[in-house]
Coordinates of C-alpha atoms (C1' of nucleotides) in Angstrom, one line a residue:
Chain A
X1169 CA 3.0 -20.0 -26.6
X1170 CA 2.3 -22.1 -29.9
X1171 CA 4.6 -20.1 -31.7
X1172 CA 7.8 -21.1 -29.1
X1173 CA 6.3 -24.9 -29.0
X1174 CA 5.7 -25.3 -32.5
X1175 CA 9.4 -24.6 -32.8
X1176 CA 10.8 -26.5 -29.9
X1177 CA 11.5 -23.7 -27.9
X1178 CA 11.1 -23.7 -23.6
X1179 CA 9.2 -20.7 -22.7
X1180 CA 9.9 -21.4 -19.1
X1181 CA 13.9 -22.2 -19.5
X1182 CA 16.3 -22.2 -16.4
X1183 CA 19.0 -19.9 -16.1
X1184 CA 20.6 -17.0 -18.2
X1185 CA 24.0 -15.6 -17.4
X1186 CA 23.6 -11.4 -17.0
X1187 CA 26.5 -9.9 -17.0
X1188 CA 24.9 -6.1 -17.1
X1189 CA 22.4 -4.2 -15.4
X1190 CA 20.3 -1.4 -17.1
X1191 CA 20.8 1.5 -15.0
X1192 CA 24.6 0.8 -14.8
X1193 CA 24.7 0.4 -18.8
X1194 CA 23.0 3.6 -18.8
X1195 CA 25.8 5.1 -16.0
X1196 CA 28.6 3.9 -18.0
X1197 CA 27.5 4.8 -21.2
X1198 CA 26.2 8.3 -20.1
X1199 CA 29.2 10.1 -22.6
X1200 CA 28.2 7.8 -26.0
X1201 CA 27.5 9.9 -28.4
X1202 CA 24.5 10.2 -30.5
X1203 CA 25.0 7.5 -33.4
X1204 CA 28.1 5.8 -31.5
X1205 CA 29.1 2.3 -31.9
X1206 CA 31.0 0.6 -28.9
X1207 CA 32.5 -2.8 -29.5
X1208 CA 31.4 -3.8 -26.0
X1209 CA 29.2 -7.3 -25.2
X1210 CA 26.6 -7.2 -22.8
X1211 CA 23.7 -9.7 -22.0
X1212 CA 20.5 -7.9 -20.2
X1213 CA 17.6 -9.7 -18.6
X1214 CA 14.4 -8.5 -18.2
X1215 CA 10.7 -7.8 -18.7
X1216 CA 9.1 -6.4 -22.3
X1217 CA 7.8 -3.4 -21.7
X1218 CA 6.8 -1.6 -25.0
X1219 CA 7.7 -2.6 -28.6
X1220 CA 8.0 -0.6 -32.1
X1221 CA 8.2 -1.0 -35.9
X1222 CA 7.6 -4.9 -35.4
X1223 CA 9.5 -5.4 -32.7
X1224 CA 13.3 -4.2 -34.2
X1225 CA 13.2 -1.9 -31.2
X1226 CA 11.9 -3.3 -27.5
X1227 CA 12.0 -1.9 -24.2
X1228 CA 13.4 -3.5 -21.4
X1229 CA 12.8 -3.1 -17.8
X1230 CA 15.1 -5.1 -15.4
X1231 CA 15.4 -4.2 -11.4
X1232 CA 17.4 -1.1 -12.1
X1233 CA 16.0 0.6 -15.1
X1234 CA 15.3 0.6 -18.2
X1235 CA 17.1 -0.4 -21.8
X1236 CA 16.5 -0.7 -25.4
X1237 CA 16.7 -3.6 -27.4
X1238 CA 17.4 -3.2 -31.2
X1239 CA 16.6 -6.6 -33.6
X1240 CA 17.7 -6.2 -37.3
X1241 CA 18.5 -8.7 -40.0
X1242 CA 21.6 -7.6 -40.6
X1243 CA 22.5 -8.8 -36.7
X1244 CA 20.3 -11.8 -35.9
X1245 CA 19.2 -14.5 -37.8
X1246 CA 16.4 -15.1 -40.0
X1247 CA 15.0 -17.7 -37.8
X1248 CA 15.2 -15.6 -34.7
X1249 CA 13.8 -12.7 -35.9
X1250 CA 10.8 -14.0 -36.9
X1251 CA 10.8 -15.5 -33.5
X1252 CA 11.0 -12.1 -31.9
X1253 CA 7.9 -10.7 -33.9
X1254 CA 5.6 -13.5 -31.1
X1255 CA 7.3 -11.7 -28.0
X1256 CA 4.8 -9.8 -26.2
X1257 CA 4.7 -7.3 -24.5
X1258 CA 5.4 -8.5 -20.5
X1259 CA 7.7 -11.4 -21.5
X1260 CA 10.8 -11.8 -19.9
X1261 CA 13.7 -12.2 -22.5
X1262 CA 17.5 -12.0 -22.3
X1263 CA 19.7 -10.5 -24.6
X1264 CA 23.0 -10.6 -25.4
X1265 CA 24.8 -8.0 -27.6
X1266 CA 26.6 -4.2 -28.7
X1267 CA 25.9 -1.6 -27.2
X1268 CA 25.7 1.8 -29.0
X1269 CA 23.8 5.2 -29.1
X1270 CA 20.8 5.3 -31.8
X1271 CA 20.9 8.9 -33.6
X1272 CA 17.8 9.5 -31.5
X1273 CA 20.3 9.1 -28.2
X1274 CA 18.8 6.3 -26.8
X1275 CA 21.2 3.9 -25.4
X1276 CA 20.8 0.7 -27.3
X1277 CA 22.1 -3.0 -27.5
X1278 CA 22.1 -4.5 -30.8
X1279 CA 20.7 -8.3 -30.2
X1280 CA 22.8 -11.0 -31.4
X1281 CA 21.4 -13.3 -29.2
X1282 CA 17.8 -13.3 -27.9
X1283 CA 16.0 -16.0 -25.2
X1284 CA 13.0 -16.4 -23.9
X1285 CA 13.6 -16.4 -19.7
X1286 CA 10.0 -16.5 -18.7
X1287 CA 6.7 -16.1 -20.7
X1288 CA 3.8 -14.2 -19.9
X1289 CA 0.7 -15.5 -21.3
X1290 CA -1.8 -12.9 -19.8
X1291 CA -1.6 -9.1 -21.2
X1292 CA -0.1 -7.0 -19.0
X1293 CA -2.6 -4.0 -18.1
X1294 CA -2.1 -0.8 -20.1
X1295 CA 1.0 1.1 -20.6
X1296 CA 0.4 4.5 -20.5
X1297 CA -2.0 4.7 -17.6
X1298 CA -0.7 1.8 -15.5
X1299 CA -2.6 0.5 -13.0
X1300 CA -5.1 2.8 -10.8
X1301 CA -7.8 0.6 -9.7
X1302 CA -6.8 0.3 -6.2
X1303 CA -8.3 -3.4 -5.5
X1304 CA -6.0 -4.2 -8.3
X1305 CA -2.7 -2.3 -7.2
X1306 CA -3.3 -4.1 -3.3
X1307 CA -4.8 -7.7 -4.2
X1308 CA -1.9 -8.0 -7.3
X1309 CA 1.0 -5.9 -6.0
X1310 CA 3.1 -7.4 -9.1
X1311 CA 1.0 -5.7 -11.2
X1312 CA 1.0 -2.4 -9.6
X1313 CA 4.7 -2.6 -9.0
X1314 CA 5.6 -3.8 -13.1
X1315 CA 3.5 -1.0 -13.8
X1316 CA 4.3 2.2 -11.7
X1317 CA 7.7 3.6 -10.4
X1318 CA 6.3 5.4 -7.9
X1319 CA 5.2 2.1 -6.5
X1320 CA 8.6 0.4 -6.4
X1321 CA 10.2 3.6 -5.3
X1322 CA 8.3 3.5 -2.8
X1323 CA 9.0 0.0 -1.4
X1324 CA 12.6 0.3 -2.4
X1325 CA 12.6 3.7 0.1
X1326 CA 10.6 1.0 2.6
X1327 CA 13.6 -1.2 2.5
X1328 CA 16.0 1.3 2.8
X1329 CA 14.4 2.5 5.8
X1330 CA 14.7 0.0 7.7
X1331 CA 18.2 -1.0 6.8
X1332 CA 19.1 2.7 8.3
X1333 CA 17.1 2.0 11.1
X1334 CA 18.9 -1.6 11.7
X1335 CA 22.4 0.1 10.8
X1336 CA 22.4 3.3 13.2
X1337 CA 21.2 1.1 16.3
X1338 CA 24.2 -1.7 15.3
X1339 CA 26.8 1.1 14.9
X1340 CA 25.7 1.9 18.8
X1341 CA 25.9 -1.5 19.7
X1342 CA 22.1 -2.1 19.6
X1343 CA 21.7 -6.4 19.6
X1344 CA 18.7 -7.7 17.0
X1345 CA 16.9 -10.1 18.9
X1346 CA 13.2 -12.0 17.8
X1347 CA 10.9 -12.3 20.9
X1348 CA 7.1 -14.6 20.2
X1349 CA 4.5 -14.0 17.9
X1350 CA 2.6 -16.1 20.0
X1351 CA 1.6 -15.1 23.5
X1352 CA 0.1 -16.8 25.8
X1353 CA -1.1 -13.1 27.7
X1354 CA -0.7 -10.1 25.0
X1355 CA 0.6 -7.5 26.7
X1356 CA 2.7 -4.5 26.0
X1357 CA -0.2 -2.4 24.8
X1358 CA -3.6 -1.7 25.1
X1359 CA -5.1 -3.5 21.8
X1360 CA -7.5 -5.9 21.4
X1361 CA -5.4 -9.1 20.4
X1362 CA -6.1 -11.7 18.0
X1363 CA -6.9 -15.4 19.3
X1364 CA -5.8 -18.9 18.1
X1365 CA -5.1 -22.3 19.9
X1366 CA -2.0 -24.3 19.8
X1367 CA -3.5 -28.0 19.2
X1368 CA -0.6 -30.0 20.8
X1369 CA -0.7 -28.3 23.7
X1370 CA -4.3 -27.5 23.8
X1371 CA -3.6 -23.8 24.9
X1372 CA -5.0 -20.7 23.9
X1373 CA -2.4 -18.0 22.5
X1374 CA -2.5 -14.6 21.3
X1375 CA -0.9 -12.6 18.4
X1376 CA 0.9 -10.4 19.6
X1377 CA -0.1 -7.2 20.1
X1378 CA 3.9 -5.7 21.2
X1379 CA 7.0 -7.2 22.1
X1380 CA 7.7 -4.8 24.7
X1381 CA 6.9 -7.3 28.0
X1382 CA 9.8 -10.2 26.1
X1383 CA 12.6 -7.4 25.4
X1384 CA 12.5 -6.0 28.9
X1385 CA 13.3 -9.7 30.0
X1386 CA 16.2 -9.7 27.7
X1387 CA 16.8 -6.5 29.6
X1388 CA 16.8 -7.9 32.7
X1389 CA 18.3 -11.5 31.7
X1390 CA 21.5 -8.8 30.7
X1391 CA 21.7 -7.8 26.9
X1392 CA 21.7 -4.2 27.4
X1393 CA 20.9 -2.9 24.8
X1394 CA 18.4 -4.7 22.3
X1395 CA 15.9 -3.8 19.9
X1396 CA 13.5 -6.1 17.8
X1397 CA 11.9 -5.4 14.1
X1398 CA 9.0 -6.8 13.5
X1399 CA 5.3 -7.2 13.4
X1400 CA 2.6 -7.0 15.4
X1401 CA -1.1 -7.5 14.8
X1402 CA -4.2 -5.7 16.6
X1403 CA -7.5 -6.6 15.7
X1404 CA -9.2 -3.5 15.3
X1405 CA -10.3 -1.7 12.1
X1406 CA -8.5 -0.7 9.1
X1407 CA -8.2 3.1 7.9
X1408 CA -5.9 5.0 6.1
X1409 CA -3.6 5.2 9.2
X1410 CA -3.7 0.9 10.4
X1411 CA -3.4 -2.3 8.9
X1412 CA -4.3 -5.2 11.2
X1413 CA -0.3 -6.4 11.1
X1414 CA 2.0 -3.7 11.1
X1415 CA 5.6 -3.2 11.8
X1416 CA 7.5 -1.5 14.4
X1417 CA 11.1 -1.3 15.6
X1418 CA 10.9 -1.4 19.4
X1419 CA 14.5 -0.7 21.6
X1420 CA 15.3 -0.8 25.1
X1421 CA 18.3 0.9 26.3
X1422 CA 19.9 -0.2 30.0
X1423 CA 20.8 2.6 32.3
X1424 CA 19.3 5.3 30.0
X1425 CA 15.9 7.2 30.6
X1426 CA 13.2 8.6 28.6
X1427 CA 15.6 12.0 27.4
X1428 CA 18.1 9.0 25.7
X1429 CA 15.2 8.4 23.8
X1430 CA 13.9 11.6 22.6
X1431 CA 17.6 11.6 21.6
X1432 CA 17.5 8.1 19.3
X1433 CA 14.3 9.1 18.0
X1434 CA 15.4 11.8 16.3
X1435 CA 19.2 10.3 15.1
X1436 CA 17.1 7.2 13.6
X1437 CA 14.2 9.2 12.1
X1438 CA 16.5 12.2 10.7
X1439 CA 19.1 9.7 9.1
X1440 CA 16.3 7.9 7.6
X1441 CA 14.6 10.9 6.5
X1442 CA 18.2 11.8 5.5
X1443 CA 18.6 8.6 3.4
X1444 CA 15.5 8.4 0.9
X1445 CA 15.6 11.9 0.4
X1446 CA 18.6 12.5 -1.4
X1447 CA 20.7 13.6 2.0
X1448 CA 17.7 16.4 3.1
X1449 CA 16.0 16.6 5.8
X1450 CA 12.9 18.6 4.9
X1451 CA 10.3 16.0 3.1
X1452 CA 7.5 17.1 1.4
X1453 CA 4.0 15.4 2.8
X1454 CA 0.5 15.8 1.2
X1455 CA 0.0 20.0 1.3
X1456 CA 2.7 20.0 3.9
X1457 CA 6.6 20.2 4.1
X1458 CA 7.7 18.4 7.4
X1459 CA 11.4 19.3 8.8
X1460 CA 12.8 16.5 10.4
X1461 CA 16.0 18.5 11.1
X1462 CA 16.8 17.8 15.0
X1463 CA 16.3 18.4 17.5
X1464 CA 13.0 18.8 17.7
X1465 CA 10.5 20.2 20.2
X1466 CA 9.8 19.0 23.4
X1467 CA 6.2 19.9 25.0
X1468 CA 4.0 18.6 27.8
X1469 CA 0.5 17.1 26.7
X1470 CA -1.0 19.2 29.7
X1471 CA 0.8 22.7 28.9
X1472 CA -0.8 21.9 25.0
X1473 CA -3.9 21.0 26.3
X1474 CA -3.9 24.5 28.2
X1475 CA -2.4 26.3 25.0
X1476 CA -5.4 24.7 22.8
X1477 CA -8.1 25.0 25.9
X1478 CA -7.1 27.8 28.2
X1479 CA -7.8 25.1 31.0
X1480 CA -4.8 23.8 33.1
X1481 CA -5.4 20.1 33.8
X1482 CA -2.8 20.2 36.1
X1483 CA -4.8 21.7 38.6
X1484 CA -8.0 19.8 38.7
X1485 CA -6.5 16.2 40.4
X1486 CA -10.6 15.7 40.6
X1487 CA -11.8 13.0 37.5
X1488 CA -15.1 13.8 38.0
X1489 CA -14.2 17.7 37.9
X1490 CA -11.8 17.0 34.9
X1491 CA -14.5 15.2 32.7
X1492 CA -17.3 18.2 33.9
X1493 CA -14.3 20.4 32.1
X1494 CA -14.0 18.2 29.2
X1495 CA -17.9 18.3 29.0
X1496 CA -18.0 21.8 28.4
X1497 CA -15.3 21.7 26.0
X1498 CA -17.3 19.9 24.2
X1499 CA -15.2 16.7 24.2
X1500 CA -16.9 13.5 25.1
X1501 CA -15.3 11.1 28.0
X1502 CA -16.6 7.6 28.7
X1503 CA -18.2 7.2 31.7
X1504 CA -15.8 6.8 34.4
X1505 CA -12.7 7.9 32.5
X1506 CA -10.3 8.4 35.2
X1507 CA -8.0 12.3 34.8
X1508 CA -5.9 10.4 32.1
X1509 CA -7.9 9.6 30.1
X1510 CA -10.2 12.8 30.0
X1511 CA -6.6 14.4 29.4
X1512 CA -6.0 12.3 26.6
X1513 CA -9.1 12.6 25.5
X1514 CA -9.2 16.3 24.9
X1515 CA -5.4 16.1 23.7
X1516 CA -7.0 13.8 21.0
X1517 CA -9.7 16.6 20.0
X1518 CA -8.1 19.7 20.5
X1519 CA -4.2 19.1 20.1
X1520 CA -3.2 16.0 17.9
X1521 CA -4.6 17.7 14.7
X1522 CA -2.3 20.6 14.9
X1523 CA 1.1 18.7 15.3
X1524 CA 2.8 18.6 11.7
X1525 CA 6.1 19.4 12.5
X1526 CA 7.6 16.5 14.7
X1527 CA 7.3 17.3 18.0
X1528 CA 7.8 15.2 21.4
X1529 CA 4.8 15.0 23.8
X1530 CA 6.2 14.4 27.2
X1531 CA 5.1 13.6 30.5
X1532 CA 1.8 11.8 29.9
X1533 CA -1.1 10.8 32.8
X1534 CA 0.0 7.7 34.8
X1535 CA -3.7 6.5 34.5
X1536 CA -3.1 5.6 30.5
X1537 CA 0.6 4.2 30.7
X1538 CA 0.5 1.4 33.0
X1539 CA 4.3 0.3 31.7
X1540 CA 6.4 3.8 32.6
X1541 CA 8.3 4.9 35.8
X1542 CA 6.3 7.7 37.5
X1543 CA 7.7 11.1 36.8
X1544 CA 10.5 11.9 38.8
X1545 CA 9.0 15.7 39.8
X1546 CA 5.1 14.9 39.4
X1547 CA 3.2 11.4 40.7
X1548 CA 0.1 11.9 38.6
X1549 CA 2.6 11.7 35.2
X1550 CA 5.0 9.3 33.9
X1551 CA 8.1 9.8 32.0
X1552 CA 7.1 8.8 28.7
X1553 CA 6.6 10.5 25.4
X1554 CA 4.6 10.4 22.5
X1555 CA 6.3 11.4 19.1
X1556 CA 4.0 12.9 16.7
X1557 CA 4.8 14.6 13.3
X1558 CA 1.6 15.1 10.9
X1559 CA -0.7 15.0 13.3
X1560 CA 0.1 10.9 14.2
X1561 CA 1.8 9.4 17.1
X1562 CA 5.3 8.4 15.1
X1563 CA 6.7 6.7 18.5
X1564 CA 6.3 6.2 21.9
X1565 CA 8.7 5.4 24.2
X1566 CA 9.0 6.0 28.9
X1567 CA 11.4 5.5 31.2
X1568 CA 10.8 2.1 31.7
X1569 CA 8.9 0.8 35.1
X1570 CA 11.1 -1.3 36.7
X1571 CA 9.7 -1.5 40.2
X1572 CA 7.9 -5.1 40.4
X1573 CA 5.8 -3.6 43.4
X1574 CA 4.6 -0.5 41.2
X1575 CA 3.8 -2.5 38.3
X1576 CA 1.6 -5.2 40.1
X1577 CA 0.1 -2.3 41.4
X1578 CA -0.6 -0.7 37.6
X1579 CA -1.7 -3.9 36.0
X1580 CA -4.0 -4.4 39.3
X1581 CA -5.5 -1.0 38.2
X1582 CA -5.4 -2.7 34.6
X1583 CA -7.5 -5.7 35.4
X1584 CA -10.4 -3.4 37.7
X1585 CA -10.6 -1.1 34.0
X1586 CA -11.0 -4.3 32.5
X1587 CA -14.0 -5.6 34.8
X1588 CA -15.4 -2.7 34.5
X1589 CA -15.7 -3.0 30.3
X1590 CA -12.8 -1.9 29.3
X1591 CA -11.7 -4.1 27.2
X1592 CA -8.6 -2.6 25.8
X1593 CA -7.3 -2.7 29.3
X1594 CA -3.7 -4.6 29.7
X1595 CA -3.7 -7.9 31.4
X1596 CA -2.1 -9.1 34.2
X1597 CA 1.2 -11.1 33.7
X1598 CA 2.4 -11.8 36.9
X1599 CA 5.3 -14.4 35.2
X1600 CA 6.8 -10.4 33.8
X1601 CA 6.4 -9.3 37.2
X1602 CA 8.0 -12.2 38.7
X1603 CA 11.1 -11.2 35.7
X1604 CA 11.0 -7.8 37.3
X1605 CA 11.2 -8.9 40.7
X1606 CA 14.6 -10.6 39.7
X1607 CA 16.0 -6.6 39.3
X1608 CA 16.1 -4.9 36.0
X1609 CA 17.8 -1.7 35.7
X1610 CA 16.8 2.0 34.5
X1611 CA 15.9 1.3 31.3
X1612 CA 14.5 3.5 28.2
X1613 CA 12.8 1.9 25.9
X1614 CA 11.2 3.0 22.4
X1615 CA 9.0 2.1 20.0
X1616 CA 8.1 3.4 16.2
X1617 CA 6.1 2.6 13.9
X1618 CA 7.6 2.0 10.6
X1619 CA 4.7 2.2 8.6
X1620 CA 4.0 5.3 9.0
X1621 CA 7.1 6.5 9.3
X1622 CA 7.4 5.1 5.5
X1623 CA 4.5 6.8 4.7
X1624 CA 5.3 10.2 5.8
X1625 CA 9.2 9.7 4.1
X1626 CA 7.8 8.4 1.0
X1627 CA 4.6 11.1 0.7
X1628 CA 2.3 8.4 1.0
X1629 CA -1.6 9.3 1.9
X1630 CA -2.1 5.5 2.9
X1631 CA -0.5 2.9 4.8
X1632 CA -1.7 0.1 2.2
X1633 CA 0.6 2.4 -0.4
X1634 CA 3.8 1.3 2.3
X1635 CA 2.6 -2.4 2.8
X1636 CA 3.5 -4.4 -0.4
X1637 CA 0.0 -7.0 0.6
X1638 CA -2.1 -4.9 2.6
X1639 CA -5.3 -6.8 4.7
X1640 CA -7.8 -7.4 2.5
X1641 CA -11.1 -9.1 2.9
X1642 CA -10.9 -12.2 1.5
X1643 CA -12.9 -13.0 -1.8
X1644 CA -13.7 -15.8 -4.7
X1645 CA -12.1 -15.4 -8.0
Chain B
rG171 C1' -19.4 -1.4 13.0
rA172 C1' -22.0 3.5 10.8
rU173 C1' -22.3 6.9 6.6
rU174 C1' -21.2 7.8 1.6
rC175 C1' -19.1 7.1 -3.3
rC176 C1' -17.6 3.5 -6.9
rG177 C1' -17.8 -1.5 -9.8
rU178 C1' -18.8 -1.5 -18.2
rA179 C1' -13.3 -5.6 -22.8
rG180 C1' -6.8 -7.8 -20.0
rC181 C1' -5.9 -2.2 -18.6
rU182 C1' -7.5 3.3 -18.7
rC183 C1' -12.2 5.1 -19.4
rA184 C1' -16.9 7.0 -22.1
rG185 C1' -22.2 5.7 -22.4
rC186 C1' -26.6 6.8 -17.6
rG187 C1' -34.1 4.1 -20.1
rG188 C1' -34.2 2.4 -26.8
rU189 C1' -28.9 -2.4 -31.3
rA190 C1' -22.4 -2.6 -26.0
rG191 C1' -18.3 2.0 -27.3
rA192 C1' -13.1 4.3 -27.7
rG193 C1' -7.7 4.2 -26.8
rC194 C1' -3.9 0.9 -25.3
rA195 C1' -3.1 -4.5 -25.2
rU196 C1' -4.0 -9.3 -28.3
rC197 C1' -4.2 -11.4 -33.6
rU198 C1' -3.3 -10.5 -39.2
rG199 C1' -0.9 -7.4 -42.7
rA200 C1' 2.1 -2.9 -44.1
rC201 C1' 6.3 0.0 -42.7
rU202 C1' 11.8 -0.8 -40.9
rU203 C1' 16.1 3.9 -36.7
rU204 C1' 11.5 3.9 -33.3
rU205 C1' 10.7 5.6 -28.2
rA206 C1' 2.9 6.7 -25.6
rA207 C1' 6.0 4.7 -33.1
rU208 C1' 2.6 5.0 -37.3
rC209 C1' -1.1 3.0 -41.0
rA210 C1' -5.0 -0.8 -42.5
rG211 C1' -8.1 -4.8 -40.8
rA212 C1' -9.9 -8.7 -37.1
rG213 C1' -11.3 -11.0 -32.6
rG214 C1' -12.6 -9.8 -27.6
rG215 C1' -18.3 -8.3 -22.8
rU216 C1' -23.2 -12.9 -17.8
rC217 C1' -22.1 -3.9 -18.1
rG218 C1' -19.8 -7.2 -9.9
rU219 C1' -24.1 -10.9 -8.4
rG220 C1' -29.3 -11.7 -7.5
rG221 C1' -34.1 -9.8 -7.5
rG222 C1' -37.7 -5.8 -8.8
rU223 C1' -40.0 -1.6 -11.9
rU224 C1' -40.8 -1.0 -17.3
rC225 C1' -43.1 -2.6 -23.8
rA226 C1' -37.7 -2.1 -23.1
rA227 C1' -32.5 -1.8 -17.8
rA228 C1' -25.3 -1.1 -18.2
rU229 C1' -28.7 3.1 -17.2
rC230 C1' -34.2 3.5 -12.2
rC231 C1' -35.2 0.8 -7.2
rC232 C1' -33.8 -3.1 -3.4
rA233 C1' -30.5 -6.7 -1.3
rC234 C1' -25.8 -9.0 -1.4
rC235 C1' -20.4 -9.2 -2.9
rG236 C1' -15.8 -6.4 -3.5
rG237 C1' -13.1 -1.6 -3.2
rG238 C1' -12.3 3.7 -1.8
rA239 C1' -13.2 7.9 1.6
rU240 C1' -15.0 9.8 6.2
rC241 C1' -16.4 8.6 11.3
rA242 C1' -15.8 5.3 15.6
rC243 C1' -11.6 2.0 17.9
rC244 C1' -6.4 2.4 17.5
rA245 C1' -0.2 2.8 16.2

RNA sequence: GAUUCCGUAGCUCAGCGGUAGAGCAUCUGACUUUUAAUCAGAGGGUCGUGGGUUCAAAUCCCACCGGGAUCACCA
């Protein structure tokens, strides 16, 4: 920083014309030979990475890739030479020159011009190794991602992610809508929420905890076919698996059922899967290499639950009898779990663990999905599905309840859970039962979380590896 | 929330009762077609914080702070 002051030079200037990117330099160039000379001007921006022999030969990073820099007295002035020997490593420089092939074959410009864009007056952390202290990598992101390519890789494959995901619903006439963040009754899941209070209004409002409840009014105020991509925020713990916000692409569909959305499921997650993995659809995950080649299995939760168990659920309406079964399974029900949830329950144990390639689990227990129509063949199910691939529930999407008389009825059931402790239970929002009372049509809706979804695309063993500033406790520097 | 492991220089790590260490980075110099450049030298530390045990603590014990993993809740 002395150096630059003492001779009148703006470490922090404003702008700097690029007119070439490294990786397309490195495209365009691939044929120069070894030792080549073009007669072609370029100007590069970007970060010092490494530096040799005094600084006549730099490395530098920009967005795309990597290119070298070569300083010599025979090209630059006296003046700015020396002026090069105080960059360091992690300053931001542009440079403006020939480009040519050293005799080593490294694709090269030859500085005729060098300016300092952006100094950086703290060391950056150590090449070779990068950065592996994980507090590091989450609380300073930067760091991690000027450090390791896996890292950006893997938020540029985020990114491209969901620009699939937003380009395959558009191209089927899908309309992007933003619902509230702020609720005055979370709903749409069973999550506890976070609270905060409006001042002005003097109201207490929620984060929400899903968007479905707002969408299906879009439904019913006419937009057929809408989907929202965006956050939600459940204030339970954090694990490998959940991050207190997360993000999740949720779509309803007019006039289609739950089978349209096994359907979109797999065209959204296969051309994603498709599109940050070089055009393949088999990915490899952890010890695992997970097909996401549709279409893909569709199983009952109670015909796996019998596979796993040898007990068919399906036959024991009983709760009581259902969680003496569970019992000697060896799976522990709460007190009171109604047949749903001692289904689920043992699903959880003995199933969910065993489901790596993706796989839809249909027809789930009435009692634990307050939100979807009753099954069309079976009144203790609902048509709704649960897609898991690794072993984690991917999406989850029904045939959406559109009868205002059933669902009073199912968040009636809600609220007595909810008395009775449960406090996960949905709440009653009688101004969405009121919207459905209006007439909304057969609707399927869907929801996945994109999260995970990045992690299993981009081999990632946690979800703080997919979200660029990952909940952390807060703490004094 | 419970259990468990971890925290030493800017970074990656060694040291694990007896004078605080290495590599990279930084600074000085040499070299000037290198690419984890090389060579010579220099500076850099409340060993997470606070207590305790001990003649002596980075090292052993306790509490707290922060992080990881597993479990519980959940997507």
């Amino acid at each position: 920083m002395k150096q630059l002051q003492v001779r009148g030079i703006n470490p922090f200037p404003y702008r700097f014309a690029v007119s070439a990117m490294a990786a397309d330099l490195q495209k365009k160039y691939a044929d120069l030979k070894n030792g080549e000379v073009t007669k072609d001007t370029v100007s590069v921006a970007g970060r010092i990475m490494a530096h040799r022999n005094s600084g006549m030969f730099v490395d530098l990073r920009d967005t795309t890739g990597k290119i070298q820099i070569f300083s010599h007295k025979q090209s630059l002035p006296a003046d700015v030479l020396e002026q090069m020997k105080h960059y360091d490593i992690g300053d931001i420089i542009g440079v403006t020159g020939i480009v040519r092939r050293t005799p080593a074959g490294e694709l090269t410009i030859n500085a005729e011009k060098v300016e300092m864009l952006g100094k950086s007056v703290r060391p950056l952390p150590e090449k070779y190794h990068g950065i592996h202290d994980t507090e590091i990598k989450y609380r300073q992101r930067y760091l991690d991602l000027i450090m390791n390519e896996e890292s950006r890789e893997t938020f540029r494959k985020r990114s491209a992610i969901i620009a699939v995901i937003r380009q395959v619903l558009t191209a089927e006439s899908f309309m992007e809508v933003e619902t509230p963040m702020l609720h005055p009754i979370p709903g749409g899941a069973s999550a506890k929420p976070f609270v905060t209070h409006h001042n002005a209004l003097d109201m207490k409002l929620f984060l929400r905890i899903a968007p479905e409840l707002y969408l299906k009014r879009l439904i019913i105020g006419g937009f057929d076919r809408v989907f929202e991509i965006n956050r939600c925020f459940r204030n339970e713990g954090i694990s490998v698996k959940h991050n207190p916000e997360f993000t999740s692409v949720e779509i309803y569909q007019a006039y289609a059922d739950y089978n349209d959305m096994m359907a979109l499921t797999e065209r959204l997650v296969e051309t994603a899967a498709k599109a940050v993995n070089g055009g393949q659809t088999k990915v490899k995950f952890g010890e695992n290499e997970i097909d996401f080649k549709a279409p893909w299995p569709r199983k009952t939760m109670v015909e796996l639950v019998k596979e796993a168990t040898k007990v068919d659920f399906s036959k024991i309406a009983d709760a009581a009898e259902a969680a003496k079964k569970a019992g000697e399974l060896g799976v522990h029900v709460k007190d009171g779990a109604n047949w749903g949830e001692v289904v689920e329950a043992i699903f959880a144990e003995k199933v969910e663990d065993t489901l790596i390639q993706p796989v839809h689990i249909i027809d789930l227990p009435k009692d634990i999905s307050p939100l979807a129509k009753v099954h069309r063949t079976d009144a203790q199910l609902t048509e709704r599905f649960e897609t898991y691939v690794n072993g984690w529930e991917v999406a989850n999407a029904f045939s959406e309840l559109n009868d205002p008389f059933d669902q009073l009825a199912r968040f009636k059931a809600q609220m007595e859970a909810r008395e009775k402790g449960n406090e996960e239970a949905q709440m009653l929002d009688e101004d969405f039962v009121e919207a459905l009372e209006y007439g909304m049509p057969p609707t399927g809706g869907l929801g996945i979380g994109i999260d995970r979804l990045v992690m299993l695309l981009t081999n990632s063993q946690s979800i703080r590896d997919v979200i660029a500033f990952p909940t952390l406790r807060h703490t004094a520097k």
